[in-house]
Every structure is written in C-alpha cells, then in structure tokens.
Coordinates of C-alpha atoms in Angstrom, one line a residue:
M12 CA 0.0 0.0 0.0
T13 CA 1.4 3.4 -0.9
R14 CA 1.3 6.1 1.7
A15 CA -0.7 9.2 0.9
A16 CA 1.4 12.3 0.1
R17 CA 1.3 15.1 2.7
P18 CA 2.7 18.6 2.7
W19 CA 6.5 18.6 3.4
D20 CA 7.0 15.1 2.0
V21 CA 9.9 14.9 -0.4
Y22 CA 9.9 12.6 -3.4
K23 CA 12.5 11.9 -6.1
I24 CA 10.7 11.7 -9.4
F25 CA 11.4 11.8 -13.1
T26 CA 9.8 15.0 -14.4
E27 CA 9.4 16.4 -17.9
Q28 CA 8.6 19.8 -16.4
T29 CA 12.3 20.6 -16.5
N30 CA 14.6 21.2 -19.5
P31 CA 16.0 18.7 -20.0
P32 CA 13.6 16.2 -18.3
K33 CA 15.4 14.6 -15.3
L34 CA 15.1 13.2 -11.8
K35 CA 14.3 15.9 -9.3
Y36 CA 13.5 16.2 -5.6
L37 CA 10.0 17.5 -5.1
I38 CA 8.6 19.0 -1.9
I39 CA 4.8 18.5 -1.6
T40 CA 3.1 21.8 -0.7
H41 CA -0.6 21.2 -1.1
V42 CA -2.8 18.2 -1.5
P43 CA -6.4 19.1 -2.6
P44 CA -9.0 16.9 -0.9
G45 CA -10.4 14.2 -3.2
G46 CA -8.1 15.0 -6.1
N47 CA -5.7 12.7 -7.9
Y48 CA -3.0 15.3 -8.0
C49 CA -1.0 17.6 -5.7
Y50 CA 1.2 20.7 -5.9
G51 CA 4.9 20.9 -5.1
I52 CA 8.1 22.8 -5.6
F53 CA 11.5 21.5 -6.8
I54 CA 14.7 21.3 -4.9
N55 CA 17.7 22.6 -7.0
S56 CA 21.4 22.0 -6.3
E57 CA 22.2 25.5 -7.6
R58 CA 20.6 28.7 -8.9
T59 CA 20.7 29.7 -12.5
A60 CA 22.0 33.1 -13.6
F61 CA 18.3 34.3 -13.8
Q62 CA 17.6 33.0 -10.3
Q63 CA 20.5 34.8 -8.9
Q64 CA 18.9 38.2 -9.4
E65 CA 18.9 39.9 -6.0
H66 CA 15.1 40.7 -6.1
L67 CA 14.5 36.9 -6.3
D68 CA 16.5 35.9 -3.2
S69 CA 13.4 35.3 -1.1
C70 CA 12.2 32.7 -3.7
F71 CA 15.2 30.4 -3.1
I72 CA 15.5 28.9 0.4
R73 CA 18.5 26.9 1.5
V74 CA 17.8 23.2 2.2
P75 CA 20.8 22.1 4.3
V76 CA 22.1 18.5 3.8
R77 CA 22.7 18.3 7.6
D78 CA 18.9 18.3 8.2
H79 CA 17.9 16.3 5.1
D80 CA 19.8 13.0 4.8
F81 CA 18.4 12.2 1.4
L82 CA 20.4 15.1 -0.1
R83 CA 24.1 14.8 -1.1
W84 CA 24.8 18.6 -0.7
D85 CA 23.2 21.8 0.4
S86 CA 20.5 22.7 -2.1
F87 CA 17.7 25.3 -2.6
A88 CA 13.9 25.0 -2.6
A89 CA 12.6 27.0 -5.5
C90 CA 9.5 28.7 -4.1
G91 CA 8.6 30.8 -7.1
D92 CA 7.3 28.0 -9.3
V93 CA 4.6 25.6 -8.0
Y94 CA 3.9 22.6 -10.3
T95 CA 1.1 20.0 -10.4
F96 CA 1.9 16.3 -10.1
Q97 CA -0.2 13.2 -10.5
N98 CA -0.5 11.1 -7.3
H99 CA 0.6 8.0 -9.1
L100 CA 4.2 9.4 -9.2
L101 CA 4.3 9.6 -5.4
T102 CA 5.0 6.1 -4.3
D103 CA 6.8 4.4 -1.4
Q104 CA 9.7 3.8 -3.8
T105 CA 10.0 7.6 -4.7
Y106 CA 9.5 8.8 -1.1
Q107 CA 12.7 10.3 0.3
G108 CA 11.7 11.9 3.7
Q109 CA 10.3 15.1 5.0
I110 CA 11.5 18.7 5.2
H111 CA 12.9 19.8 8.6
A112 CA 10.5 22.1 10.5
A113 CA 13.0 25.1 10.5
T114 CA 13.5 24.7 6.7
A115 CA 9.7 24.4 6.2
Q116 CA 9.2 27.7 8.1
A117 CA 11.9 29.4 5.9
I118 CA 10.1 28.1 2.8
I119 CA 6.8 29.5 3.9
D120 CA 8.3 32.8 4.7
G121 CA 10.2 32.8 1.4
A122 CA 7.2 31.9 -0.6
V123 CA 5.1 34.6 0.9
A124 CA 7.8 37.2 0.1
C125 CA 8.6 35.8 -3.3
P126 CA 7.6 38.4 -5.9
I127 CA 7.0 35.9 -8.7
L128 CA 4.8 33.4 -6.8
K129 CA 1.1 33.7 -7.7
G130 CA -1.4 34.7 -5.0
G131 CA -3.3 31.4 -4.7
H132 CA -0.1 29.5 -4.1
K133 CA 1.1 32.1 -1.6
R134 CA -2.2 31.6 0.3
N135 CA -1.7 27.8 0.2
M136 CA 1.9 28.2 1.4
A137 CA 1.0 30.6 4.2
A138 CA -1.7 28.2 5.5
L139 CA 0.7 25.3 5.8
T140 CA 1.4 23.8 9.2
L141 CA 4.9 22.8 10.0
P142 CA 5.9 19.1 9.9

C-alpha cells in the first residue's frame, strides 16, 4: 500500500517539467482533498543566472544537507514555481523523507515574500502547518 502524500513530504521523481527532463527532488506543498494530484516545488542543487537576481533571493530557500539526509549537498527550494503532479508518481519507492521544520518555516516565509509566486499559491503556502 502506498502512503498518501502530505505537505512537506519529499519525493524523487522523473519529471518532464524541467529542461531537459530529469530526476528531481519534489517537496509537496498542497494536497487538494479528493483529487488525484497535488502541488509541489522543486529542490535545486544550484541557482541559474536568472535565479541569482537579487530581487528573487526570497524565492530560493537553503535546504541544508545536515537536516535532510536524502540530499548529497546543500540545495535550494525553488518557491517561485509551483507545479502540479499526479499522485501515481508519489510512491513508497520515490518517497525520500520530510522537510525539517525550520526549513519548512523558511520556505513558507520565502514563498510569501517571493515576488513571482502567484497569489493562490502564496495563500496555500501561508496556510501550511509545520511538519
């Protein structure tokens, strides 16, 4: 039996939402009741030149390896882009762990301050409880 995805769960999935398509860590941010999908943000190992613009700093939150043993190095949660994922991708085999509470709070704060995150996703992020 596959566990139901919850906010702050992390999965490693193959996604075609990146260019090029690849395996990525995904943080679940919202699970609509009764749906067969959820929302989430990616964990990136580094920031692109575009992402390094100073006004976007709040959109990229450090995810330290010391608190997340599924990572190999310090990474960043990309709070500015929320994606939709089908639940069938989120299995026991792709589950990696959960985001540490202090990092989760930083992600919430960053998402709310992020100038490129859409309002509905900001409200969903602001309403999250910590793991």
